[in-house]
Tab-separated table of C-alpha atoms in Angstrom:
chain	number	residue	atom	x	y	z
A	1	UNK	CA	-40.800	-42.244	7.490
A	2	UNK	CA	-41.634	-45.775	6.341
A	3	UNK	CA	-44.355	-46.014	3.725
A	4	UNK	CA	-47.062	-48.523	4.369
A	5	UNK	CA	-49.247	-50.043	1.639
A	6	UNK	CA	-52.734	-51.390	2.509
A	7	UNK	CA	-53.414	-54.688	0.797
A	8	UNK	CA	-56.503	-53.425	-1.117
A	9	UNK	CA	-56.213	-53.741	-4.910
A	10	UNK	CA	-56.785	-50.645	-7.011
A	11	UNK	CA	-55.655	-49.197	-10.317
A	12	UNK	CA	-53.735	-46.023	-11.193
A	13	UNK	CA	-52.270	-43.302	-8.941
A	14	UNK	CA	-54.388	-41.176	-6.645
A	15	UNK	CA	-54.233	-37.358	-6.425
A	16	UNK	CA	-55.844	-34.839	-4.090
A	17	UNK	CA	-57.140	-31.297	-4.640
A	18	UNK	CA	-53.612	-29.893	-3.976
A	19	UNK	CA	-52.208	-31.912	-6.873
A	20	UNK	CA	-50.312	-34.346	-4.643
A	21	UNK	CA	-50.000	-37.834	-6.129
A	22	UNK	CA	-49.612	-41.177	-4.339
A	23	UNK	CA	-49.761	-44.799	-5.321
A	24	UNK	CA	-53.176	-46.396	-5.103
A	25	UNK	CA	-53.706	-48.975	-2.335
A	26	UNK	CA	-52.274	-52.272	-3.423
A	27	UNK	CA	-50.408	-50.722	-6.350
A	28	UNK	CA	-46.924	-50.532	-4.807
A	29	UNK	CA	-44.279	-52.278	-6.973
A	30	UNK	CA	-42.660	-55.229	-5.309
A	31	UNK	CA	-39.362	-55.766	-7.213
A	32	UNK	CA	-36.821	-55.465	-4.412
A	33	UNK	CA	-34.059	-54.551	-6.837
A	34	UNK	CA	-35.644	-51.096	-7.077
A	35	UNK	CA	-37.946	-50.836	-4.064
A	36	UNK	CA	-37.825	-50.730	-0.313
A	37	UNK	CA	-39.990	-48.911	2.218
A	38	UNK	CA	-37.698	-45.891	2.379
A	39	UNK	CA	-37.735	-45.346	-1.411
A	40	UNK	CA	-41.502	-45.665	-1.863
A	41	UNK	CA	-43.529	-42.395	-2.081
A	42	UNK	CA	-44.499	-40.858	1.220
A	43	UNK	CA	-48.307	-41.217	1.624
A	44	UNK	CA	-50.170	-37.930	1.360
A	45	UNK	CA	-51.347	-38.276	4.965
A	46	UNK	CA	-47.726	-38.274	6.101
A	47	UNK	CA	-46.713	-35.194	4.111
A	48	UNK	CA	-47.090	-32.615	6.862
A	49	UNK	CA	-44.009	-30.384	6.953
A	50	UNK	CA	-45.096	-26.742	7.073
A	51	UNK	CA	-43.519	-23.467	5.939
A	52	UNK	CA	-42.012	-23.098	9.390
A	53	UNK	CA	-40.455	-26.549	9.287
A	54	UNK	CA	-38.696	-25.823	5.977
A	55	UNK	CA	-37.599	-22.345	7.133
A	56	UNK	CA	-36.305	-23.790	10.402
A	57	UNK	CA	-34.493	-26.521	8.484
A	58	UNK	CA	-32.641	-23.876	6.454
A	59	UNK	CA	-31.889	-21.704	9.423
A	60	UNK	CA	-30.381	-24.675	11.208
A	61	UNK	CA	-28.378	-25.708	8.156
A	62	UNK	CA	-27.170	-22.205	7.191
A	63	UNK	CA	-25.780	-21.354	10.677
A	64	UNK	CA	-22.837	-23.722	10.908
A	65	UNK	CA	-19.097	-23.443	11.047
A	66	UNK	CA	-18.291	-24.254	7.383
A	67	UNK	CA	-20.756	-21.577	6.186
A	68	UNK	CA	-19.144	-19.153	8.614
A	69	UNK	CA	-15.790	-20.136	7.066
A	70	UNK	CA	-17.185	-19.185	3.640
A	71	UNK	CA	-17.773	-15.588	4.596
A	72	UNK	CA	-14.748	-15.147	6.834
A	73	UNK	CA	-12.629	-16.886	4.171
A	74	UNK	CA	-13.628	-14.221	1.643
A	75	UNK	CA	-12.409	-11.552	4.074
A	76	UNK	CA	-9.173	-13.479	4.475
A	77	UNK	CA	-8.837	-13.549	0.647
A	78	UNK	CA	-8.919	-9.754	0.602
A	79	UNK	CA	-12.601	-8.708	0.283
A	80	UNK	CA	-14.155	-6.153	2.639
A	81	UNK	CA	-17.426	-6.921	4.413
A	82	UNK	CA	-19.586	-5.414	1.666
A	83	UNK	CA	-17.959	-7.453	-1.073
A	84	UNK	CA	-18.161	-10.673	0.958
A	85	UNK	CA	-21.823	-10.254	1.855
A	86	UNK	CA	-22.725	-9.260	-1.734
A	87	UNK	CA	-21.012	-12.385	-3.083
A	88	UNK	CA	-22.781	-14.704	-0.664
A	89	UNK	CA	-26.231	-13.070	-1.009
A	90	UNK	CA	-26.069	-13.236	-4.812
A	91	UNK	CA	-24.936	-16.858	-4.739
A	92	UNK	CA	-27.804	-17.923	-2.546
A	93	UNK	CA	-30.374	-16.116	-4.663
A	94	UNK	CA	-29.014	-17.913	-7.701
A	95	UNK	CA	-28.993	-21.387	-6.128
A	96	UNK	CA	-32.527	-20.879	-4.763
A	97	UNK	CA	-33.863	-21.229	-8.340
A	98	UNK	CA	-32.779	-24.845	-8.964
A	99	UNK	CA	-33.574	-25.616	-5.309
A	100	UNK	CA	-37.237	-24.757	-5.853
A	101	UNK	CA	-37.403	-26.419	-9.300
A	102	UNK	CA	-36.075	-29.786	-8.123
A	103	UNK	CA	-37.968	-29.461	-4.833
A	104	UNK	CA	-41.278	-29.373	-6.671
A	105	UNK	CA	-41.368	-33.160	-7.199
A	106	UNK	CA	-41.178	-33.812	-3.475
A	107	UNK	CA	-44.609	-32.584	-2.321
A	108	UNK	CA	-46.214	-33.628	-5.599
A	109	UNK	CA	-45.038	-37.239	-5.733
A	110	UNK	CA	-43.507	-37.912	-2.299
A	111	UNK	CA	-40.321	-39.305	-3.831
A	112	UNK	CA	-36.635	-38.827	-2.806
A	113	UNK	CA	-33.916	-37.560	-5.089
A	114	UNK	CA	-32.572	-40.937	-6.369
A	115	UNK	CA	-36.106	-41.949	-7.441
A	116	UNK	CA	-36.628	-38.591	-9.194
A	117	UNK	CA	-33.304	-39.158	-11.008
A	118	UNK	CA	-34.691	-42.423	-12.474
A	119	UNK	CA	-36.985	-40.426	-14.752
A	120	UNK	CA	-33.956	-38.888	-16.547
A	121	UNK	CA	-31.127	-41.363	-16.010
A	122	UNK	CA	-33.132	-44.621	-15.915
A	123	UNK	CA	-33.820	-47.024	-13.082
A	124	UNK	CA	-30.230	-48.276	-13.040
A	125	UNK	CA	-28.636	-45.119	-14.397
A	126	UNK	CA	-29.923	-43.109	-11.451
A	127	UNK	CA	-27.198	-44.724	-9.399
A	128	UNK	CA	-24.649	-42.532	-11.258
A	129	UNK	CA	-25.878	-39.143	-9.966
A	130	UNK	CA	-26.958	-40.697	-6.670
A	131	UNK	CA	-23.469	-42.066	-5.952
A	132	UNK	CA	-21.823	-38.782	-6.973
A	133	UNK	CA	-24.141	-36.937	-4.594
A	134	UNK	CA	-23.579	-39.570	-1.908
A	135	UNK	CA	-19.804	-39.294	-2.246
A	136	UNK	CA	-19.923	-35.514	-1.914
A	137	UNK	CA	-22.245	-35.812	1.097
A	138	UNK	CA	-19.915	-38.326	2.765
A	139	UNK	CA	-17.034	-35.923	2.321
A	140	UNK	CA	-19.114	-33.051	3.713
A	141	UNK	CA	-20.169	-35.226	6.666
A	142	UNK	CA	-16.533	-35.911	7.409
A	143	UNK	CA	-15.602	-32.229	7.104
A	144	UNK	CA	-18.410	-31.085	9.419
A	145	UNK	CA	-17.700	-33.836	11.955
A	146	UNK	CA	-13.973	-33.046	11.997
A	147	UNK	CA	-14.671	-29.337	12.512
A	148	UNK	CA	-17.190	-30.093	15.251
A	149	UNK	CA	-14.786	-32.498	16.999
A	150	UNK	CA	-11.991	-29.953	16.625
A	151	UNK	CA	-14.225	-27.301	18.205
A	152	UNK	CA	-14.982	-29.541	21.161
A	153	UNK	CA	-11.227	-30.315	21.509
A	154	UNK	CA	-10.170	-26.640	21.483
A	155	UNK	CA	-12.876	-25.406	23.842
A	156	UNK	CA	-12.535	-28.288	26.359
A	157	UNK	CA	-8.755	-27.799	26.187
A	158	UNK	CA	-9.179	-24.183	27.242
A	159	UNK	CA	-11.443	-25.239	30.126
A	160	UNK	CA	-9.436	-28.151	31.463
A	161	UNK	CA	-5.986	-27.481	29.991
A	162	UNK	CA	-3.344	-29.942	28.773
A	163	UNK	CA	-5.388	-31.485	25.965
A	164	UNK	CA	-3.190	-30.126	23.168
A	165	UNK	CA	-0.076	-31.625	24.800
A	166	UNK	CA	-1.425	-35.183	24.806
A	167	UNK	CA	0.589	-37.809	22.920
A	168	UNK	CA	-0.051	-37.928	19.201
A	169	UNK	CA	-1.726	-40.677	17.160
A	170	UNK	CA	-1.631	-40.283	13.388
A	171	UNK	CA	-0.188	-36.792	13.676
A	172	UNK	CA	-2.945	-35.499	16.005
A	173	UNK	CA	-3.335	-35.538	19.811
A	174	UNK	CA	-5.262	-38.625	20.924
A	175	UNK	CA	-7.666	-36.334	22.785
A	176	UNK	CA	-8.661	-34.767	19.463
A	177	UNK	CA	-9.466	-38.174	18.035
A	178	UNK	CA	-11.633	-38.961	21.107
A	179	UNK	CA	-13.621	-35.742	20.576
A	180	UNK	CA	-14.000	-36.526	16.886
A	181	UNK	CA	-15.260	-40.081	17.543
A	182	UNK	CA	-17.678	-39.024	20.294
A	183	UNK	CA	-19.142	-36.315	18.149
A	184	UNK	CA	-19.458	-38.717	15.191
A	185	UNK	CA	-21.334	-41.199	17.362
A	186	UNK	CA	-23.704	-38.524	18.698
A	187	UNK	CA	-24.681	-37.457	15.159
A	188	UNK	CA	-25.444	-40.970	13.973
A	189	UNK	CA	-27.473	-41.674	17.126
A	190	UNK	CA	-29.769	-38.710	16.292
A	191	UNK	CA	-30.260	-39.500	12.631
A	192	UNK	CA	-30.835	-43.184	13.413
A	193	UNK	CA	-34.099	-42.166	15.034
A	194	UNK	CA	-35.449	-40.961	11.700
A	195	UNK	CA	-36.783	-37.858	9.902
A	196	UNK	CA	-39.357	-36.891	12.513
A	197	UNK	CA	-36.643	-36.580	15.131
A	198	UNK	CA	-34.677	-34.419	12.702
A	199	UNK	CA	-37.654	-32.122	12.191
A	200	UNK	CA	-38.085	-31.603	15.951
A	201	UNK	CA	-34.373	-31.037	16.461
A	202	UNK	CA	-34.198	-28.383	13.721
A	203	UNK	CA	-37.161	-26.508	15.175
A	204	UNK	CA	-35.286	-25.549	18.369
A	205	UNK	CA	-31.703	-25.701	17.092
A	206	UNK	CA	-32.269	-22.901	14.527
A	207	UNK	CA	-33.012	-20.030	16.950
A	208	UNK	CA	-30.408	-21.289	19.431
A	209	UNK	CA	-27.594	-21.028	16.882
A	210	UNK	CA	-28.629	-17.535	15.824
A	211	UNK	CA	-28.394	-16.349	19.446
A	212	UNK	CA	-24.953	-17.931	19.733
A	213	UNK	CA	-23.684	-16.086	16.640
A	214	UNK	CA	-25.091	-12.774	17.967
A	215	UNK	CA	-23.343	-13.328	21.299
A	216	UNK	CA	-20.035	-13.778	19.469
A	217	UNK	CA	-20.673	-10.526	17.542
A	218	UNK	CA	-21.432	-8.593	20.723
A	219	UNK	CA	-18.265	-9.930	22.380
A	220	UNK	CA	-16.054	-9.015	19.415
A	221	UNK	CA	-17.678	-5.561	19.151
A	222	UNK	CA	-16.871	-4.916	22.796
A	223	UNK	CA	-13.242	-5.918	22.358
A	224	UNK	CA	-12.910	-3.799	19.188
A	225	UNK	CA	-14.514	-0.782	20.881
A	226	UNK	CA	-17.752	-0.770	18.909
A	227	UNK	CA	-18.921	-1.733	15.435
A	228	UNK	CA	-16.841	0.983	13.745
A	229	UNK	CA	-13.590	-1.058	13.556
A	230	UNK	CA	-15.512	-4.022	12.278
A	231	UNK	CA	-16.858	-2.018	9.359
A	232	UNK	CA	-13.778	0.064	8.593
A	233	UNK	CA	-11.459	-2.757	7.466
A	234	UNK	CA	-10.720	-1.872	3.827
A	235	UNK	CA	-10.784	-4.218	0.858
A	236	UNK	CA	-7.406	-5.374	-0.344
A	237	UNK	CA	-8.849	-5.985	-3.806
A	238	UNK	CA	-10.824	-2.832	-4.570
A	239	UNK	CA	-13.559	-3.100	-7.193
A	240	UNK	CA	-11.228	-3.212	-10.212
A	241	UNK	CA	-8.999	-5.694	-11.957
A	242	UNK	CA	-7.908	-7.416	-8.716
A	243	UNK	CA	-11.462	-8.057	-7.539
A	244	UNK	CA	-13.116	-9.913	-10.413
A	245	UNK	CA	-10.624	-12.829	-10.679
A	246	UNK	CA	-11.424	-13.543	-6.995
A	247	UNK	CA	-15.141	-12.746	-7.230
A	248	UNK	CA	-16.229	-15.206	-9.954
A	249	UNK	CA	-14.605	-18.392	-8.595
A	250	UNK	CA	-15.747	-17.308	-5.095
A	251	UNK	CA	-19.305	-16.858	-6.371
A	252	UNK	CA	-19.245	-20.341	-7.900
A	253	UNK	CA	-17.848	-21.665	-4.635
A	254	UNK	CA	-20.649	-20.078	-2.651
A	255	UNK	CA	-23.198	-21.592	-5.056
A	256	UNK	CA	-21.455	-24.932	-4.813
A	257	UNK	CA	-21.862	-24.921	-1.063
A	258	UNK	CA	-25.594	-25.554	-1.418
A	259	UNK	CA	-25.556	-27.156	-4.870
A	260	UNK	CA	-25.613	-30.433	-3.023
A	261	UNK	CA	-29.052	-29.637	-1.590
A	262	UNK	CA	-30.285	-28.280	-4.945
A	263	UNK	CA	-30.143	-31.933	-6.053
A	264	UNK	CA	-31.454	-33.847	-3.100
A	265	UNK	CA	-33.944	-31.302	-1.706
A	266	UNK	CA	-36.768	-33.748	-2.695
A	267	UNK	CA	-35.478	-35.907	0.191
A	268	UNK	CA	-37.014	-33.247	2.460
A	269	UNK	CA	-39.792	-31.695	0.368
A	270	UNK	CA	-41.346	-35.186	-0.057
A	271	UNK	CA	-42.617	-34.658	3.492
A	272	UNK	CA	-44.082	-31.229	2.617
A	273	UNK	CA	-47.760	-30.432	3.108
A	274	UNK	CA	-47.799	-28.773	-0.352
A	275	UNK	CA	-45.919	-26.576	-2.805
A	276	UNK	CA	-46.643	-23.425	-0.814
A	277	UNK	CA	-44.907	-24.880	2.218
A	278	UNK	CA	-41.688	-25.763	0.392
A	279	UNK	CA	-41.570	-22.617	-1.780
A	280	UNK	CA	-42.158	-20.138	1.017
A	281	UNK	CA	-40.186	-22.111	3.587
A	282	UNK	CA	-37.101	-22.300	1.345
A	283	UNK	CA	-37.432	-18.716	0.078
A	284	UNK	CA	-37.711	-17.330	3.593
A	285	UNK	CA	-35.119	-19.695	4.979
A	286	UNK	CA	-32.161	-19.959	2.603
A	287	UNK	CA	-31.112	-16.562	1.157
A	288	UNK	CA	-32.163	-14.528	4.218
A	289	UNK	CA	-30.422	-16.636	6.846
A	290	UNK	CA	-27.255	-17.155	4.761
A	291	UNK	CA	-26.990	-13.400	4.185
A	292	UNK	CA	-27.551	-12.700	7.909
A	293	UNK	CA	-24.963	-15.271	8.895
A	294	UNK	CA	-22.548	-13.845	6.323
A	295	UNK	CA	-22.978	-10.411	7.911
A	296	UNK	CA	-22.265	-11.786	11.348
A	297	UNK	CA	-19.268	-13.737	10.095
A	298	UNK	CA	-17.603	-10.893	8.228
A	299	UNK	CA	-18.260	-8.418	11.037
A	300	UNK	CA	-16.649	-10.726	13.585
A	301	UNK	CA	-13.763	-11.613	11.258
A	302	UNK	CA	-13.132	-7.936	10.482
A	303	UNK	CA	-13.254	-7.230	14.202
A	304	UNK	CA	-10.663	-9.925	14.845
A	305	UNK	CA	-8.429	-8.239	12.323
A	306	UNK	CA	-8.804	-4.946	14.178
A	307	UNK	CA	-8.236	-6.542	17.631
A	308	UNK	CA	-5.539	-9.161	16.916
A	309	UNK	CA	-3.836	-7.673	13.848
A	310	UNK	CA	-4.813	-10.607	11.635
A	311	UNK	CA	-8.146	-12.039	10.477
A	312	UNK	CA	-9.159	-15.115	12.522
A	313	UNK	CA	-11.430	-16.902	10.085
A	314	UNK	CA	-12.248	-19.918	12.354
A	315	UNK	CA	-14.978	-19.040	14.918
A	316	UNK	CA	-13.847	-21.824	17.250
A	317	UNK	CA	-10.308	-20.517	17.347
A	318	UNK	CA	-11.721	-17.068	17.977
A	319	UNK	CA	-13.993	-18.181	20.781
A	320	UNK	CA	-11.050	-19.980	22.377
A	321	UNK	CA	-9.291	-16.617	22.883
A	322	UNK	CA	-11.600	-15.825	25.800
A	323	UNK	CA	-10.669	-16.953	29.323
A	324	UNK	CA	-14.257	-16.836	30.577
A	325	UNK	CA	-15.318	-20.409	31.490
A	326	UNK	CA	-19.033	-19.670	30.992
A	327	UNK	CA	-18.323	-18.147	27.587
A	328	UNK	CA	-16.291	-21.157	26.568
A	329	UNK	CA	-19.035	-23.586	27.671
A	330	UNK	CA	-21.666	-21.560	25.790
A	331	UNK	CA	-19.476	-21.591	22.668
A	332	UNK	CA	-19.000	-25.341	23.075
A	333	UNK	CA	-22.758	-25.999	23.164
A	334	UNK	CA	-23.340	-23.652	20.227
A	335	UNK	CA	-20.683	-25.486	18.146
A	336	UNK	CA	-22.293	-28.824	18.990
A	337	UNK	CA	-25.800	-27.724	18.073
A	338	UNK	CA	-24.792	-25.815	14.953
A	339	UNK	CA	-22.714	-28.651	13.511
A	340	UNK	CA	-25.159	-31.433	14.317
A	341	UNK	CA	-28.018	-29.348	12.928
A	342	UNK	CA	-26.498	-29.041	9.456
A	343	UNK	CA	-24.630	-32.329	9.272
A	344	UNK	CA	-27.421	-34.770	9.889
A	345	UNK	CA	-29.800	-32.802	7.670
A	346	UNK	CA	-27.514	-31.950	4.717
A	347	UNK	CA	-24.996	-34.763	4.738
A	348	UNK	CA	-26.589	-37.931	6.136
A	349	UNK	CA	-30.145	-37.920	4.790
A	350	UNK	CA	-29.097	-37.776	1.126
A	351	UNK	CA	-26.457	-40.535	1.013
A	352	UNK	CA	-28.708	-42.734	3.162
A	353	UNK	CA	-31.358	-42.630	0.394
A	354	UNK	CA	-28.747	-42.755	-2.371
A	355	UNK	CA	-27.138	-45.904	-0.968
A	356	UNK	CA	-30.530	-47.450	-0.411
A	357	UNK	CA	-31.260	-46.817	-4.098
A	358	UNK	CA	-28.051	-48.680	-5.034
A	359	UNK	CA	-29.117	-51.883	-3.263
A	360	UNK	CA	-32.692	-51.603	-1.872
A	361	UNK	CA	-32.754	-55.222	-0.814
A	362	UNK	CA	-29.678	-54.843	1.403
A	363	UNK	CA	-29.547	-51.182	2.400
A	364	UNK	CA	-32.281	-49.221	4.146
A	365	UNK	CA	-32.198	-45.646	5.367
A	366	UNK	CA	-30.499	-46.428	8.678
A	367	UNK	CA	-27.851	-48.663	7.138
A	368	UNK	CA	-27.138	-46.037	4.571
A	369	UNK	CA	-26.630	-43.483	7.335
A	370	UNK	CA	-24.123	-45.781	9.092
A	371	UNK	CA	-22.207	-46.331	5.829
A	372	UNK	CA	-22.107	-42.560	5.328
A	373	UNK	CA	-20.552	-42.158	8.788
A	374	UNK	CA	-17.781	-44.626	8.044
A	375	UNK	CA	-16.941	-43.259	4.574
A	376	UNK	CA	-16.927	-39.715	5.982
A	377	UNK	CA	-14.050	-40.691	8.232
A	378	UNK	CA	-12.096	-42.581	5.542
A	379	UNK	CA	-11.821	-39.547	3.239
A	380	UNK	CA	-9.594	-37.765	5.818
A	381	UNK	CA	-11.671	-34.528	6.000
A	382	UNK	CA	-9.024	-32.601	7.894
A	383	UNK	CA	-7.137	-32.168	4.597
A	384	UNK	CA	-9.928	-30.301	2.795
A	385	UNK	CA	-10.156	-27.226	5.074
A	386	UNK	CA	-6.495	-26.495	5.606
A	387	UNK	CA	-6.626	-23.176	3.697
A	388	UNK	CA	-9.315	-20.866	2.277
A	389	UNK	CA	-7.918	-21.472	-1.252
A	390	UNK	CA	-8.172	-25.272	-0.945
A	391	UNK	CA	-11.625	-25.065	0.697
A	392	UNK	CA	-13.297	-22.503	-1.605
A	393	UNK	CA	-11.556	-22.823	-4.956
A	394	UNK	CA	-10.495	-26.482	-5.135
A	395	UNK	CA	-13.054	-28.459	-3.114
A	396	UNK	CA	-16.166	-26.332	-3.670
A	397	UNK	CA	-15.280	-25.489	-7.256
A	398	UNK	CA	-14.912	-29.123	-8.239
A	399	UNK	CA	-18.055	-30.203	-6.376
A	400	UNK	CA	-20.088	-27.354	-7.847
A	401	UNK	CA	-19.157	-28.188	-11.416
A	402	UNK	CA	-20.227	-31.860	-11.131
A	403	UNK	CA	-23.405	-31.257	-9.187
A	404	UNK	CA	-24.441	-28.365	-11.405
A	405	UNK	CA	-24.248	-30.772	-14.329
A	406	UNK	CA	-26.617	-33.222	-12.646
A	407	UNK	CA	-29.006	-30.401	-11.673
A	408	UNK	CA	-29.205	-29.274	-15.310
A	409	UNK	CA	-30.313	-32.753	-16.411
A	410	UNK	CA	-32.895	-33.119	-13.606
A	411	UNK	CA	-34.415	-29.701	-14.321
A	412	UNK	CA	-34.438	-30.235	-18.102
A	413	UNK	CA	-36.158	-33.612	-17.800
A	414	UNK	CA	-38.731	-32.768	-15.117
A	415	UNK	CA	-39.713	-29.275	-16.327
A	416	UNK	CA	-38.938	-29.070	-20.055
A	417	UNK	CA	-39.407	-32.665	-21.255
A	418	UNK	CA	-42.086	-34.032	-18.916
A	419	UNK	CA	-43.760	-30.789	-17.776
A	420	UNK	CA	-43.745	-32.138	-14.168
A	421	UNK	CA	-45.835	-35.199	-15.169
A	422	UNK	CA	-44.353	-38.535	-13.991
A	423	UNK	CA	-45.671	-42.081	-14.021
A	424	UNK	CA	-45.204	-42.843	-10.345
A	425	UNK	CA	-45.457	-46.633	-10.574
A	426	UNK	CA	-43.012	-46.842	-13.537
A	427	UNK	CA	-40.309	-45.106	-11.455
A	428	UNK	CA	-40.083	-48.463	-9.626
A	429	UNK	CA	-40.853	-50.842	-12.485
A	430	UNK	CA	-38.244	-52.447	-14.772
A	431	UNK	CA	-39.404	-52.529	-18.390
A	432	UNK	CA	-41.514	-49.378	-17.946
A	433	UNK	CA	-41.207	-45.947	-19.519
A	434	UNK	CA	-38.030	-45.139	-17.532
A	435	UNK	CA	-36.206	-48.368	-18.376
A	436	UNK	CA	-34.557	-46.896	-21.560
A	437	UNK	CA	-31.654	-49.227	-22.550
A	438	UNK	CA	-31.363	-51.905	-19.865
A	439	UNK	CA	-32.117	-49.339	-17.187
A	440	UNK	CA	-29.804	-46.597	-18.492
A	441	UNK	CA	-30.653	-43.481	-20.484
A	442	UNK	CA	-27.694	-42.898	-22.864
A	443	UNK	CA	-28.783	-39.301	-23.444
A	444	UNK	CA	-28.461	-38.441	-19.750
A	445	UNK	CA	-25.089	-40.159	-19.483
A	446	UNK	CA	-23.762	-38.302	-22.514
A	447	UNK	CA	-25.108	-34.952	-21.273
A	448	UNK	CA	-23.485	-35.564	-17.895
A	449	UNK	CA	-20.153	-36.509	-19.461
A	450	UNK	CA	-20.011	-33.451	-21.715
A	451	UNK	CA	-21.315	-31.030	-19.127
A	452	UNK	CA	-18.989	-32.364	-16.434
A	453	UNK	CA	-15.958	-32.169	-18.741
A	454	UNK	CA	-16.706	-28.556	-19.607
A	455	UNK	CA	-17.335	-27.667	-15.957
A	456	UNK	CA	-14.296	-29.210	-14.249
A	457	UNK	CA	-11.919	-30.105	-17.093
A	458	UNK	CA	-10.047	-26.852	-16.692
A	459	UNK	CA	-9.667	-27.091	-12.903
A	460	UNK	CA	-6.521	-25.309	-11.786
A	461	UNK	CA	-4.706	-24.295	-8.632
A	462	UNK	CA	-2.387	-21.452	-7.768
A	463	UNK	CA	1.211	-22.649	-7.577
A	464	UNK	CA	1.718	-24.570	-4.342
A	465	UNK	CA	-1.850	-24.053	-3.170
A	466	UNK	CA	-3.786	-26.987	-4.591
A	467	UNK	CA	-3.730	-30.385	-6.314
A	468	UNK	CA	-4.322	-29.201	-9.932
A	469	UNK	CA	-1.801	-27.939	-12.500
A	470	UNK	CA	-1.433	-24.164	-12.630
A	471	UNK	CA	-2.461	-24.216	-16.324
A	472	UNK	CA	-5.447	-26.478	-15.682
A	473	UNK	CA	-6.064	-30.185	-16.197
A	474	UNK	CA	-7.104	-29.397	-19.805
A	475	UNK	CA	-5.505	-26.014	-20.464
A	476	UNK	CA	-7.936	-24.748	-23.136
A	477	UNK	CA	-10.867	-25.340	-20.702
A	478	UNK	CA	-9.210	-23.341	-17.952
A	479	UNK	CA	-11.290	-20.166	-18.614
A	480	UNK	CA	-14.495	-22.145	-17.915
A	481	UNK	CA	-13.322	-23.563	-14.606
A	482	UNK	CA	-14.061	-20.373	-12.630
A	483	UNK	CA	-17.706	-20.685	-13.694
A	484	UNK	CA	-17.966	-24.451	-13.210
A	485	UNK	CA	-21.429	-24.704	-11.662
A	486	UNK	CA	-23.048	-22.419	-14.234
A	487	UNK	CA	-21.216	-24.040	-17.149
A	488	UNK	CA	-22.151	-27.535	-16.043
A	489	UNK	CA	-25.808	-26.706	-15.446
A	490	UNK	CA	-26.315	-24.813	-18.702
A	491	UNK	CA	-24.377	-27.222	-20.929
A	492	UNK	CA	-26.088	-30.390	-19.624
A	493	UNK	CA	-29.545	-28.796	-19.635
A	494	UNK	CA	-29.323	-27.668	-23.280
A	495	UNK	CA	-27.668	-30.863	-24.509
A	496	UNK	CA	-30.164	-33.103	-22.725
A	497	UNK	CA	-33.206	-31.297	-24.134
A	498	UNK	CA	-31.816	-31.302	-27.690
A	499	UNK	CA	-30.842	-34.946	-27.639
A	500	UNK	CA	-34.085	-36.135	-26.012
A	501	UNK	CA	-36.101	-34.410	-28.731
A	502	UNK	CA	-33.825	-35.447	-31.599
A	503	UNK	CA	-33.734	-39.105	-30.521
A	504	UNK	CA	-37.531	-39.183	-29.864
A	505	UNK	CA	-37.056	-40.358	-26.271
A	506	UNK	CA	-39.542	-37.867	-24.832
A	507	UNK	CA	-41.954	-40.587	-23.760
A	508	UNK	CA	-39.139	-43.077	-22.960
A	509	UNK	CA	-41.422	-46.067	-23.546
């Protein structure tokens, strides 16, 4: 994972027949305010992730408890299985577009997301989107770790008994805190070993989790008396006036779930053997596996409604209803593998690079990962998944609006302004073409501010079900809030392109 630079002087970047660019030997910038080994481009010889590696990465990330909660949460909100699967499949097809567009810079230049952001925001300004992305990732890390620790607590409690009755610390049984901390430590131990360990882990974790989800489906089908009851649960919303007010914010929430990765996907594609590997790997991995997992989730949740009289949207709580010790142990291992698989890939890699970009001299990839782990605990993640409304509409809606705004600027700059051509050395060089005004591009900052305001300014919550006013933070922007990701992406993209051309900053010299 660490780039090495032979001490042989040369001039200009090097490129191979596949169009992959790397710094010439001896040409690596040395200003430690903007450079460390983890931020330098990955040498072409070390870019070897294949189509399978990217597909396996997505299979491992898609099959996790929070993505299960997305689909089962839609059923809980009143959709039937067809509506829920349609919403999730459409969302993942939409988010695949910006995923592939931003991912292009990875195999071509070998750079992570915060370095790519320097082209549009400036060498210093890139810390703005990087820290926003890092903050979101830290929160997601905490959410995933809490859910994983909670799963261990529930399943071990069923096996050994008495765990839930332990004395409380901070409003929770001390045994739950122990499970949470142990799981947290296990995740950081794996990511501390680096990206190659992550690649190997994802390769076997992906099929294991699929099998675990299928086992849960077979078990629920047997209890429900076949697939029929799973498919017969009717929609409480229909396809009319009651459906669309739920559909659009839900669609934006589903998009927001992976809008994080649509920004920092270069953190992974920088290790790609070429564009074909990242394009086919992501196309085969993301929409297909998310749709399959959505099907499994809604079938099982619908089955729980038929069997228990109410939809059980948490798969851990559902698995805990069995008294079979082997089944509980199998569910425990599946929860561990599924949660670790997504958390270390989606929520530790990005902030580790983002924090390294903030202070390259002090923070490397491993230190960034440790900081992520600490911040992920401090945000109290157990509060964000208390209800489907809070999880899907409030948390995901807000995150989607902000990250969609950043994605619009990155895509506009890389594809429409620069036509995918970057000066690799200047991405690390103060005073170069990406220095703008003292390291900040005012156009990007303005586009982010306007796009973000339009995307999340109207954020609102149903009475008693969220932190925002019922009429919205800014009432006249309330109609836009349900489309936050799309509004943010479109507004920032258009505004950035117009201002860059009007101000003559296209070359940014």
